[in-house]
Short mmCIF file of C-alpha atoms in Angstrom, two decimals:
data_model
loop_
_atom_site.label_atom_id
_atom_site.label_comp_id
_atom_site.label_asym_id
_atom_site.label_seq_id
_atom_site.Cartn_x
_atom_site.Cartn_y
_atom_site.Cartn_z
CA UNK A 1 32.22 -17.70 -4.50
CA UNK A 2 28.56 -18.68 -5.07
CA UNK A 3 25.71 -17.11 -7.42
CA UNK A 4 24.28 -13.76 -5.47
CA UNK A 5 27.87 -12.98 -3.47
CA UNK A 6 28.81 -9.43 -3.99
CA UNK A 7 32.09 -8.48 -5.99
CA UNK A 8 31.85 -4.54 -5.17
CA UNK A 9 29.50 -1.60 -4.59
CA UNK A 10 28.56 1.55 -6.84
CA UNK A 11 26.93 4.44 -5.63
CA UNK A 12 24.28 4.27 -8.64
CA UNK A 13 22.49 7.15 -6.52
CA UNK A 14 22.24 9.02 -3.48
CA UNK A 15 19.50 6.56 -2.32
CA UNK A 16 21.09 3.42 -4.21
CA UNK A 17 24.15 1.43 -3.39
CA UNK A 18 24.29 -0.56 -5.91
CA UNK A 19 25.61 -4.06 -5.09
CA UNK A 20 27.76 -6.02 -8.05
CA UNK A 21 26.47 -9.70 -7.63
CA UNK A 22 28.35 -12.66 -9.00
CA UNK A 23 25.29 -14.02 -11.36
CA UNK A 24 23.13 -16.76 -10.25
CA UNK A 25 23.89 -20.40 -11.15
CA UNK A 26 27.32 -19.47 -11.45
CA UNK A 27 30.40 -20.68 -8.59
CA UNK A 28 33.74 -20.87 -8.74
CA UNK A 29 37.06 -18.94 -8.01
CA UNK A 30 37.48 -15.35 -7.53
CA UNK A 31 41.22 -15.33 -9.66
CA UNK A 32 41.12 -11.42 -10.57
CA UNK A 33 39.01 -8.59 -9.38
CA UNK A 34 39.52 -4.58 -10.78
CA UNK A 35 38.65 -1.41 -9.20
CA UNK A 36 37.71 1.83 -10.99
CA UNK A 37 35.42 3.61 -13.75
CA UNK A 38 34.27 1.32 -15.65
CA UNK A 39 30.85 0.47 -18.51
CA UNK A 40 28.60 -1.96 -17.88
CA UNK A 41 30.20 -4.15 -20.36
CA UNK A 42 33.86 -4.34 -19.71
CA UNK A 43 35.05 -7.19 -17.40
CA UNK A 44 35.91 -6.36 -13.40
CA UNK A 45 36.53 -9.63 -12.32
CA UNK A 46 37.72 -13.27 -13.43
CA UNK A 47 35.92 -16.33 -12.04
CA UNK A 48 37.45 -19.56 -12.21
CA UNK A 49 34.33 -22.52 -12.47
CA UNK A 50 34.62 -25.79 -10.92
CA UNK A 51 35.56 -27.02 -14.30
CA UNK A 52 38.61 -24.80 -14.90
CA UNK A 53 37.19 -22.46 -16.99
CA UNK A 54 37.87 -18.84 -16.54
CA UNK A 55 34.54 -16.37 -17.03
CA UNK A 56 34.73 -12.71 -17.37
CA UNK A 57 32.80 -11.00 -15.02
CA UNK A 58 30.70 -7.80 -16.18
CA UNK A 59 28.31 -5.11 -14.26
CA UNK A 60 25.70 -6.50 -16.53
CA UNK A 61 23.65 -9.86 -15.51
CA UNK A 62 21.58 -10.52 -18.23
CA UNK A 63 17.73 -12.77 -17.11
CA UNK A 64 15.19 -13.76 -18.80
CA UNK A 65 12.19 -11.54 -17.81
CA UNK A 66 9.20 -14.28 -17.72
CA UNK A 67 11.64 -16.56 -15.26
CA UNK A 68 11.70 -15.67 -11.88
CA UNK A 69 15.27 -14.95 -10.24
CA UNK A 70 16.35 -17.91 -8.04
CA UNK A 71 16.13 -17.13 -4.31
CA UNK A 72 16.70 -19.37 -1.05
CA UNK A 73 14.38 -19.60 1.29
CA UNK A 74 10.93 -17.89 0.92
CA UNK A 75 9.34 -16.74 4.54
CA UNK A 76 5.98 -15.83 5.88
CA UNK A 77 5.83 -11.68 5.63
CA UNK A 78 5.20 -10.48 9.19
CA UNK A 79 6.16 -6.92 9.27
CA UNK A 80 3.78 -4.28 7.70
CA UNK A 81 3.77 -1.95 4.77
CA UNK A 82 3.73 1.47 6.29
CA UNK A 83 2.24 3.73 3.46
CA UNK A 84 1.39 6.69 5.62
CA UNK A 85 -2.08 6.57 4.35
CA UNK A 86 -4.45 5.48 7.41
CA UNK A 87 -7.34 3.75 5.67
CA UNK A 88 -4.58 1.28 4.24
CA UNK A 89 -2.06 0.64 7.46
CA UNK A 90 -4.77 0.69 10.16
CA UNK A 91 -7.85 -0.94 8.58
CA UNK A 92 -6.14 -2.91 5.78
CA UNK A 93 -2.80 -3.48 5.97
CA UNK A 94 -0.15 -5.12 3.74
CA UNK A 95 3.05 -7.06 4.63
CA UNK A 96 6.37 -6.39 3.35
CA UNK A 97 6.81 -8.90 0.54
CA UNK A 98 2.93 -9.20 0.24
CA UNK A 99 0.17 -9.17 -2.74
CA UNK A 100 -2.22 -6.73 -2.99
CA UNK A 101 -4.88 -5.28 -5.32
CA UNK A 102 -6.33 -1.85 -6.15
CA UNK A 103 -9.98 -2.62 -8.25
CA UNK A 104 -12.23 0.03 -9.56
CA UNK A 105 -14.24 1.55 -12.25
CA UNK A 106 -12.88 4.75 -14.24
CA UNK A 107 -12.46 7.83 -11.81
CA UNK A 108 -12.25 6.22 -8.84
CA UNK A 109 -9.00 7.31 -7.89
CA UNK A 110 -6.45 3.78 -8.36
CA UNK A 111 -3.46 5.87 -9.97
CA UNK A 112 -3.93 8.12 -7.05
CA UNK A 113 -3.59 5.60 -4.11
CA UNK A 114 -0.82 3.84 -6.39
CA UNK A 115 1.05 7.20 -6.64
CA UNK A 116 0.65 7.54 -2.63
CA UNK A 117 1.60 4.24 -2.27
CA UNK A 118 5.31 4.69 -4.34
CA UNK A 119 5.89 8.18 -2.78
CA UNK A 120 5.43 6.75 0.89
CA UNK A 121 6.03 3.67 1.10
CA UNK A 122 8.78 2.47 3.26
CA UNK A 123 10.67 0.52 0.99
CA UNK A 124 14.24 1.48 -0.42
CA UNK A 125 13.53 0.83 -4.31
CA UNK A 126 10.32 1.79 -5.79
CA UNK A 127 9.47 -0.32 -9.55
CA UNK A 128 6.68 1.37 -11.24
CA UNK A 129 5.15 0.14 -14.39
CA UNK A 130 3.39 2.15 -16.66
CA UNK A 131 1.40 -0.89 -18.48
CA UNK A 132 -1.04 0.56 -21.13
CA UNK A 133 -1.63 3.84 -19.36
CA UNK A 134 -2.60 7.15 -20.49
CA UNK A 135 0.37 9.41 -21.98
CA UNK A 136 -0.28 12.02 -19.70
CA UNK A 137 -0.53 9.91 -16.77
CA UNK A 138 3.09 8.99 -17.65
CA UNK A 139 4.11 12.89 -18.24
CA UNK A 140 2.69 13.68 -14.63
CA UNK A 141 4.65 10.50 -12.91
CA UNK A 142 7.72 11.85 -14.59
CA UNK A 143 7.25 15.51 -13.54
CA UNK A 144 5.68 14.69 -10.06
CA UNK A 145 8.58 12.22 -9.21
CA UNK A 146 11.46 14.39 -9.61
CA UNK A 147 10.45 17.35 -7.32
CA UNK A 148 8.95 15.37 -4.38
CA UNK A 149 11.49 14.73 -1.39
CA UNK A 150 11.74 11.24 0.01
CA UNK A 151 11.28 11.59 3.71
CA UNK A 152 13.60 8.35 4.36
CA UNK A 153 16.86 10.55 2.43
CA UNK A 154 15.99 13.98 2.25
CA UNK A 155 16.90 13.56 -1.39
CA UNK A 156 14.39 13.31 -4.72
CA UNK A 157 12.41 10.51 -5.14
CA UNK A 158 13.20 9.80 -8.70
CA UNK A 159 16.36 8.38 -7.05
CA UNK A 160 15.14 5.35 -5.57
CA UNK A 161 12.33 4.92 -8.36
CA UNK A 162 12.45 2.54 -11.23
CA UNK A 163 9.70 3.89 -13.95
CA UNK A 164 8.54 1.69 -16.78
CA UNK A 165 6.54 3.50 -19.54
CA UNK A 166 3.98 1.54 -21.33
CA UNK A 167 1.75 3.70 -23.32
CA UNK A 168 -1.24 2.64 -24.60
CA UNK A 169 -0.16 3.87 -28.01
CA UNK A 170 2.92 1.40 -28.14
CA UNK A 171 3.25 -2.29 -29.51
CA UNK A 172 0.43 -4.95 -27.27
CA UNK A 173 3.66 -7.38 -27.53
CA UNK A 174 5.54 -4.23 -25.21
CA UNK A 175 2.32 -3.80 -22.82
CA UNK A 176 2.58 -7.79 -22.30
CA UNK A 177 6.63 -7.89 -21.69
CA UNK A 178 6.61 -4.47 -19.29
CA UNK A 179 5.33 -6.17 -16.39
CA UNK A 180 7.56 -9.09 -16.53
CA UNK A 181 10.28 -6.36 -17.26
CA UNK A 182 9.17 -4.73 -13.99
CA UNK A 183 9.08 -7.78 -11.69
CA UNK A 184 12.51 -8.44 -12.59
CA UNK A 185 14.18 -5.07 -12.04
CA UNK A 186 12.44 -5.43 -8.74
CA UNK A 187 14.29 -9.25 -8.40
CA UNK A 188 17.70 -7.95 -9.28
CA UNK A 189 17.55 -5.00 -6.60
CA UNK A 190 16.08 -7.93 -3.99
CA UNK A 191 18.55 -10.04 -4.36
CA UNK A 192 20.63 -7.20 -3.34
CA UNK A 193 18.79 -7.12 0.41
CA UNK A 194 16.45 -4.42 -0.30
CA UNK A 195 13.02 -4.06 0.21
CA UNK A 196 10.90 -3.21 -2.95
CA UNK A 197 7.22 -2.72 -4.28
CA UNK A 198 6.19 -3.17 -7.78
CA UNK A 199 2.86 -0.99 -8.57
CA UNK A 200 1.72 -2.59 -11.84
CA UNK A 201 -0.97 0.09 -13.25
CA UNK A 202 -2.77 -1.82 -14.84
CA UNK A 203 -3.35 -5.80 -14.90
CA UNK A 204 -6.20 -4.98 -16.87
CA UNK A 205 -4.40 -3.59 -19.58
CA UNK A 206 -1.91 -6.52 -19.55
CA UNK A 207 -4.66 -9.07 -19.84
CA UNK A 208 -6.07 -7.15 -22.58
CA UNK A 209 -2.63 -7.26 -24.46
CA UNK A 210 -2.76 -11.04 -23.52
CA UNK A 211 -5.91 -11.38 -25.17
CA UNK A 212 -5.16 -9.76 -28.26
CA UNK A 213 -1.85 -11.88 -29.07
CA UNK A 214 -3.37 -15.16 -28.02
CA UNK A 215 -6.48 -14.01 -30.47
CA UNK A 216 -3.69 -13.49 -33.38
CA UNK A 217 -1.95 -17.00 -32.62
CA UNK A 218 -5.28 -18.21 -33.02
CA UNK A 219 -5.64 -19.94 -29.50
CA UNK A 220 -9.10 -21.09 -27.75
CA UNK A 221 -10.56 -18.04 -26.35
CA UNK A 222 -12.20 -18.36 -22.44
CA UNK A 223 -14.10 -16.67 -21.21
CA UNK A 224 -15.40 -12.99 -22.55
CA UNK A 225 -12.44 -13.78 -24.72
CA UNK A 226 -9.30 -14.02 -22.36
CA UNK A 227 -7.03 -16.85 -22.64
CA UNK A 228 -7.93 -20.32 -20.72
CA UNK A 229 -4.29 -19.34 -19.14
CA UNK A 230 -5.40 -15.71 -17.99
CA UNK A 231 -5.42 -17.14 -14.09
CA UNK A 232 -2.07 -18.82 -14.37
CA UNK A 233 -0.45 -16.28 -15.99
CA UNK A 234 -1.61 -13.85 -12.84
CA UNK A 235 -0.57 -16.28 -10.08
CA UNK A 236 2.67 -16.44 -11.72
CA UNK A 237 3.35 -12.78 -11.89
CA UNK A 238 2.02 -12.23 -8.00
CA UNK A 239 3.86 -15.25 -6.81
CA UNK A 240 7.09 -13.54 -7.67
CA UNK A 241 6.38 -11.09 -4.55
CA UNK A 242 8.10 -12.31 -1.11
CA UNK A 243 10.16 -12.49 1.76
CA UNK A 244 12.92 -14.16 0.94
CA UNK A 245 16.63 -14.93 1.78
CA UNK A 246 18.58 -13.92 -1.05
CA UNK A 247 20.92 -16.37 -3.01
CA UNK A 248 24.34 -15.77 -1.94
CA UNK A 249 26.45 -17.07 1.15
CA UNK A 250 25.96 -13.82 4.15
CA UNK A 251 22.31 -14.96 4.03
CA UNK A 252 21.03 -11.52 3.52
CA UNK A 253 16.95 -11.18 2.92
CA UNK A 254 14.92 -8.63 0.57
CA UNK A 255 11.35 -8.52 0.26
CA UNK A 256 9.00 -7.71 -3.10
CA UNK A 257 5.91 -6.48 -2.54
CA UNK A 258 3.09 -6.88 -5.67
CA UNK A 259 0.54 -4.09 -5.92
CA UNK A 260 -1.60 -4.44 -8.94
CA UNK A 261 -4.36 -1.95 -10.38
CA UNK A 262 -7.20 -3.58 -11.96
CA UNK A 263 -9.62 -1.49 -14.19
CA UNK A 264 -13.35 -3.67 -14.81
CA UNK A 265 -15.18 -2.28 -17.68
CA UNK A 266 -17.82 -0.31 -15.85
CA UNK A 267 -16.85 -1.36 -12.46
CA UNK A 268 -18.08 -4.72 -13.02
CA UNK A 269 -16.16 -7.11 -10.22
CA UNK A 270 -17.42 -10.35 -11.78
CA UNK A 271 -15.10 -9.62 -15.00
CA UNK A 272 -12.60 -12.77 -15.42
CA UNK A 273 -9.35 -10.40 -14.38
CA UNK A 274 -11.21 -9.06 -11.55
CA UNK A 275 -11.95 -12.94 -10.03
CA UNK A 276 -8.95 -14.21 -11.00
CA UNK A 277 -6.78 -11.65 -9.23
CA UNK A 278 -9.34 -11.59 -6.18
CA UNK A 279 -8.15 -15.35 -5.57
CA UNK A 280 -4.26 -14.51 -5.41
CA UNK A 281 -4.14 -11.89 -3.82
CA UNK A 282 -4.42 -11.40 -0.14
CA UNK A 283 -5.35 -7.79 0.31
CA UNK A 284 -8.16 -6.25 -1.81
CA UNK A 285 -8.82 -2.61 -1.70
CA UNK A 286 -12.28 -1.65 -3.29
CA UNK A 287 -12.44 1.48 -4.64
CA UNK A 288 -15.89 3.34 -5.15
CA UNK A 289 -16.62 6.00 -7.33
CA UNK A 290 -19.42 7.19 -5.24
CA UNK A 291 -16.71 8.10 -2.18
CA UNK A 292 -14.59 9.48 -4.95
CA UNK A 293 -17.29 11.74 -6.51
CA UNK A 294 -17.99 13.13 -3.03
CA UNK A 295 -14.16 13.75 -2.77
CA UNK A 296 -13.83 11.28 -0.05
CA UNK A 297 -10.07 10.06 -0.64
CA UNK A 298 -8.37 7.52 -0.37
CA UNK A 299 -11.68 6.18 -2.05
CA UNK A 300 -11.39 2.95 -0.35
CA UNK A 301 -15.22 0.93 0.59
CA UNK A 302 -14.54 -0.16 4.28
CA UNK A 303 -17.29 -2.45 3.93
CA UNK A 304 -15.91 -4.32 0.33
CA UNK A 305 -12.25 -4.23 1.03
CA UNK A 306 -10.44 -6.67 3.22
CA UNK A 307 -6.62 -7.92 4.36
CA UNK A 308 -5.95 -11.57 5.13
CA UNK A 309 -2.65 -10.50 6.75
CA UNK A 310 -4.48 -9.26 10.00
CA UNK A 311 -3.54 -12.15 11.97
CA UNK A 312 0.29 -12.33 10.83
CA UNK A 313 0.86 -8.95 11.16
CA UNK A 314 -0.90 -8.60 15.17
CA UNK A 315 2.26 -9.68 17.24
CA UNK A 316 4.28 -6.73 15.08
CA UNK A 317 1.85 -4.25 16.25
CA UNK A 318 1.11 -5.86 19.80
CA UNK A 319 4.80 -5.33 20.29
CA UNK A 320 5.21 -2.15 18.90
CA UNK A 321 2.18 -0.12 19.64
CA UNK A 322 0.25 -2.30 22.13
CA UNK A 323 -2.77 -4.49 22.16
CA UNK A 324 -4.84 -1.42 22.22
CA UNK A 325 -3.88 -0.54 18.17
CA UNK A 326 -5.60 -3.99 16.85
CA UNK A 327 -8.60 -3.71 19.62
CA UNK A 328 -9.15 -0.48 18.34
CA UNK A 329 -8.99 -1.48 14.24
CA UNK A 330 -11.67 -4.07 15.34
CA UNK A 331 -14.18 -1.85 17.51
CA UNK A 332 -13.82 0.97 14.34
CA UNK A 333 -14.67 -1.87 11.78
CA UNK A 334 -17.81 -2.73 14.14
CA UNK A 335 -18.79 1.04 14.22
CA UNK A 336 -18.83 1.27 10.49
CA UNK A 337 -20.65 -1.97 9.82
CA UNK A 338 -23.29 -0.51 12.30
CA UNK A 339 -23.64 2.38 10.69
CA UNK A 340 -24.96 1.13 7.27
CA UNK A 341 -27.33 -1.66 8.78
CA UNK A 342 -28.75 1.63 10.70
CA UNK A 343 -28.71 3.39 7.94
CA UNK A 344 -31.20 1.61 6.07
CA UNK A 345 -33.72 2.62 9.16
CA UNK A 346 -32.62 5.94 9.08
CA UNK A 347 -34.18 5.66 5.52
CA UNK A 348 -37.48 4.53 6.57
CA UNK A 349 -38.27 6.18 9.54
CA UNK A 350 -35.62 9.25 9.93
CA UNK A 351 -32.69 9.86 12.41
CA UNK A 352 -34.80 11.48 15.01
CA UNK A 353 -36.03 8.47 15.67
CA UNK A 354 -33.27 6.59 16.81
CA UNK A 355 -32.53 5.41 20.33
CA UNK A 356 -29.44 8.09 21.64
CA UNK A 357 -26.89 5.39 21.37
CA UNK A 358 -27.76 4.51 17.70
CA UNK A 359 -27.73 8.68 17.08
CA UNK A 360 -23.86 7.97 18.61
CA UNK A 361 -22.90 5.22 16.41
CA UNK A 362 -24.16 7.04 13.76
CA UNK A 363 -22.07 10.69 14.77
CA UNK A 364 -18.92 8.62 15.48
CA UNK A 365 -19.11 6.29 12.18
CA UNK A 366 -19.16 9.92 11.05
CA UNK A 367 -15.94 10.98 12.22
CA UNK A 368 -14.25 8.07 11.59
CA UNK A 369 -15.01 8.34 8.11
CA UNK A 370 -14.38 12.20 7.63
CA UNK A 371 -11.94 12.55 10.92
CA UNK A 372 -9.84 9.45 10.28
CA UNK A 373 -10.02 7.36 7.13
CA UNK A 374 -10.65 10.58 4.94
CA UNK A 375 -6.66 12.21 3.80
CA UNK A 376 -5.65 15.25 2.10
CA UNK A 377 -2.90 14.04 -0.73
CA UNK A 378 -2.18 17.60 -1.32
CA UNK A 379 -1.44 19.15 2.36
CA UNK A 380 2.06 18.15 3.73
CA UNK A 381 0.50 17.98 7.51
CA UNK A 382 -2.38 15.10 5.96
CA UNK A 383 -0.37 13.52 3.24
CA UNK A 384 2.05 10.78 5.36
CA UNK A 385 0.56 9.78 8.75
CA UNK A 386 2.89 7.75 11.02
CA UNK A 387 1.47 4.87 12.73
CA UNK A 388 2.39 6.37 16.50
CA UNK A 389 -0.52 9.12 14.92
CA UNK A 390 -2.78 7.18 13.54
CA UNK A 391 -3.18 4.96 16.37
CA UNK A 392 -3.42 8.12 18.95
CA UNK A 393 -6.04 9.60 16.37
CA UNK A 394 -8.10 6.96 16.10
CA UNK A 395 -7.84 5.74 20.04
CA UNK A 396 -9.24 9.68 20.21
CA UNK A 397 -12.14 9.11 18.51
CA UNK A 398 -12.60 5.76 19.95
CA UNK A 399 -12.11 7.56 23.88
CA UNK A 400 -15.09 10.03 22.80
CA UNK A 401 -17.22 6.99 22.06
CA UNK A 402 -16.85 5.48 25.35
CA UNK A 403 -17.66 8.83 27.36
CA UNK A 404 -20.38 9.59 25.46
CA UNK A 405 -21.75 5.95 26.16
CA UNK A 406 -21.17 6.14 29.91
CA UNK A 407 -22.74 9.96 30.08
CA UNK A 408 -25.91 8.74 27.93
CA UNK A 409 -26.60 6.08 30.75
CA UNK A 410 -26.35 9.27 33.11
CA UNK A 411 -29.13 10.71 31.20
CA UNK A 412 -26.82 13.10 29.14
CA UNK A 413 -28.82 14.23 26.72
CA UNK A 414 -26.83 13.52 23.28
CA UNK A 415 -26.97 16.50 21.29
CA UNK A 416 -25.70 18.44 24.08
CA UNK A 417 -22.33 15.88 23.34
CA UNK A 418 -22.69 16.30 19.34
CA UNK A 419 -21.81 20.23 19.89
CA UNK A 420 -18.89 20.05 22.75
CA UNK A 421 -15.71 21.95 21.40
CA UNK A 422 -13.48 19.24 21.93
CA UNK A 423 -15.34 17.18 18.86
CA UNK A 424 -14.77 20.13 16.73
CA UNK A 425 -11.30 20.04 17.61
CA UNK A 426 -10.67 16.08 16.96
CA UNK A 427 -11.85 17.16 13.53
CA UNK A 428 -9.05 19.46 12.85
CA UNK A 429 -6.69 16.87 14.87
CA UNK A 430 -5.43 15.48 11.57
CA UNK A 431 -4.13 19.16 10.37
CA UNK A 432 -2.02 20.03 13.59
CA UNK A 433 1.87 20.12 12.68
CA UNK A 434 3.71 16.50 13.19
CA UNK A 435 5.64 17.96 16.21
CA UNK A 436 3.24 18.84 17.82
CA UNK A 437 0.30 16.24 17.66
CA UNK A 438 1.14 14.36 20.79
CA UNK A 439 0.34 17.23 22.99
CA UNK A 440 -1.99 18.56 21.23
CA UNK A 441 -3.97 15.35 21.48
CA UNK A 442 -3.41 14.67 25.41
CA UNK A 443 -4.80 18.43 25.39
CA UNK A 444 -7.47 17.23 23.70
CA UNK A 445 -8.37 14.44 25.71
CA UNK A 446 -8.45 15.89 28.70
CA UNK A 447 -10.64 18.56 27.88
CA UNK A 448 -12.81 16.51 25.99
CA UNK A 449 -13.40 14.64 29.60
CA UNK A 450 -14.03 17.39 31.35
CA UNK A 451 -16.90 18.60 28.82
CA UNK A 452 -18.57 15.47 29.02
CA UNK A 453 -18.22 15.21 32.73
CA UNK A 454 -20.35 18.31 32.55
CA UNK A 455 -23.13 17.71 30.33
CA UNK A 456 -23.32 14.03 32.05
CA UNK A 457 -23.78 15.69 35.55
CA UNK A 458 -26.47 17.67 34.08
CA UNK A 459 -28.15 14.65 33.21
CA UNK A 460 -27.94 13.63 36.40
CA UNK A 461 -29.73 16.67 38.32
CA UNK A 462 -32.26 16.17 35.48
CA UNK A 463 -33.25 12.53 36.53
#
């Protein structure tokens, strides 16, 4: 037997199988083996080393936190996150054993996408780490956790979730160790074959523990005070995330996925944590207290965020949902860019005076924003959308866009369009019951076309 072959199975939960791994670096013999009740400390197997000698085998593998665990192979991530929450699978999405980041100022809402992000995420173990947060941030994880069924088990949630409490009221050499402590839990459970996401909340509060211990060892401060080694230390921590086939001789794989919080003092971006994590990461979602304020949520910026996993992840969703999914990302991307170049006109000389196709962009930038992108965390309809939704949703919107397009050429006359009742009803098309979206949306559709038809062959007797 090798380091990473497994000895025997506990049911640690309902969710959990835990898998008894012989430790890494270690090979050998298998010359005894028990089965039973047994402690994490009492021996359930005997391996004989290549040397001769005989080592008691426990439940317990003990690993240095700040040293990654030892893996095989590492492999490009090409299969997506699916978090349920459309802003982050459609516009920017995240590979399994990717790197992402959550920046924004206080209030924004980052503890609320990285609460959606552990309750939905379809992953089998959950690490969350608790790094110099608020106690009653804590209190709520703990009492939120618990009562919320995972939709991959049926089961509670707190059964596939890994919590690490860091208060900010406890030692700064504790805030500095709980992320490593995090990483590694999520390691151990890889090297089992499962996938797993760490949600670090915060970095910021790390680096700020690493600043204050290499200020009392007297180091050479950097910049605004942060270690010379702040960036290292980062990469290191985010390089631990991964695809990877795990040590051991089936040839099993497990993915880690990194999501880290980062908190700038005042929302300042060009803060040394901010920069550093912004060039090791390869997803960046920028929250913006302004959306958040006008309880626009997940309070994501379209036009400051971005994914660098769009081109690994297309042949996934080509093959899965069709070309039509990524075609449509793109065309919604364009519509919202469009929309705040226009406006800046609107500013100057009002919407009124718009050409009817700009009036469009600007009604269906609209709906994407409020229709699509916008989710209700508390209604169980709004909370998880799957991606066969999201991309039907969206293609919706999209659909309305083109007929409008093609009736305005007819001389349709565009307000007439704004105020058909299928619009209204691809509003409320996020809030209709999971079972029955799909015909609900065809229904939708169709009538939609006929509407248009209508006020477009009006135009038509007009000209």
């Amino acid at each position: 037997m090798v380091g990473g072959d497994i000895l025997g199975t506990v049911p640690e939960t309902a969710s959990v199988l835990h898998k008894i791994m012989v430790p890494p670096k270690m090979s050998g013999t298998l010359v005894d083996i028990k089965s039973g009740s047994f402690n994490v400390t009492e021996t359930i197997a005997v391996l004989k080393t290549n040397d001769g000698r005989e080592v008691p085998l426990t439940m317990l593998q003990k690993w240095p936190v700040r040293v990654g665990r030892p893996y095989t192979r590492k492999y490009p991530p090409k299969r997506p996150l699916c978090s349920g929450q459309r802003i982050i699978d459609t516009m920017f999405p995240i590979a399994k054993g990717g790197t992402a980041a959550v920046p924004g100022p206080f209030g924004s809402g980052k503890t609320v996408v990285q609460h959606q992000l552990a309750k939905w995420s379809d992953v089998d173990i959950v690490v969350y780490i608790g790094c110099g947060e608020r106690g009653n941030e804590m209190t709520d994880v703990l009492r939120e956790f618990p009562e919320l069924k995972d939709p991959r088990t049926g089961e509670s949630l707190m059964k596939r979730a890994v919590l690490i409490a860091n208060t900010s009221d406890m030692p700064v050499a504790a805030r500095e160790a709980s992320v490593y402590t995090g990483i590694t839990i999520a390691e151990y459970f890889r090297d089992m074959g499962y996938d797993v996401a760490v949600i670090a909340d915060s970095t910021s509060r790390w680096a700020e523990a690493l600043r204050e211990m290499s200020g009392r060892l007297e180091e050479m401060p950097g910049e605004e005070g942060y270690p010379a080694y702040l960036a290292s230390r980062l990469a290191q921590f985010y390089e631990r995330a991964g695809l990877v086939e795990c040590i051991g001789s089936d040839g099993r794989r497990g993915s880690l996925t990194a999501v880290g919080a980062v908190s700038p003092p005042g929302g300042d971006l060009s803060e040394p944590v901010s920069q550093a994590t912004m060039r090791i990461v390869k997803v960046f979602w920028a929250l913006d207290a302004s959306l958040a304020y006008k309880r626009h949520f997940p309070a994501i910026n379209w036009l400051n965020s971005y994914s660098l996993y769009l081109d690994s992840l297309k042949p996934w969703f080509d093959e899965n949902f069709g070309e039509a999914f990524m075609k449509h990302r793109a065309q919604a991307m364009s519509i919202l860019q469009n929309e705040a170049s226009l406006n800046e006109i609107v500013q100057l000389v009002g919407k009124d005076s718009l050409s009817p196709g700009d009036q469009l962009t600007l009604e269906v930038a609209r709906m994407v924003r409020e229709d699509f992108l916008q989710q209700n965390a508390f209604l169980d309809i709004d909370w998880f959308s799957s991606y066969d939704r999201q991309e039907k949703l969206l293609g919706l919107i999209l659909e309305y866009d083109s007929l409008c397009r093609a009736a305005i050429k007819k001389g349709a006359d565009v307000l007439k369009l704004f105020e058909i009742p299928a619009r209204e009803l691809i509003g409320r098309g996020k809030s209709v019951p999971e079972e029955e979206y799909v015909q609900a949306y065809a229904k939708i559709r169709s009538d939609m076309e006929q509407q248009i038809d209508e006020i477009a062959a009006q135009g038509g007797e007009l000209l």
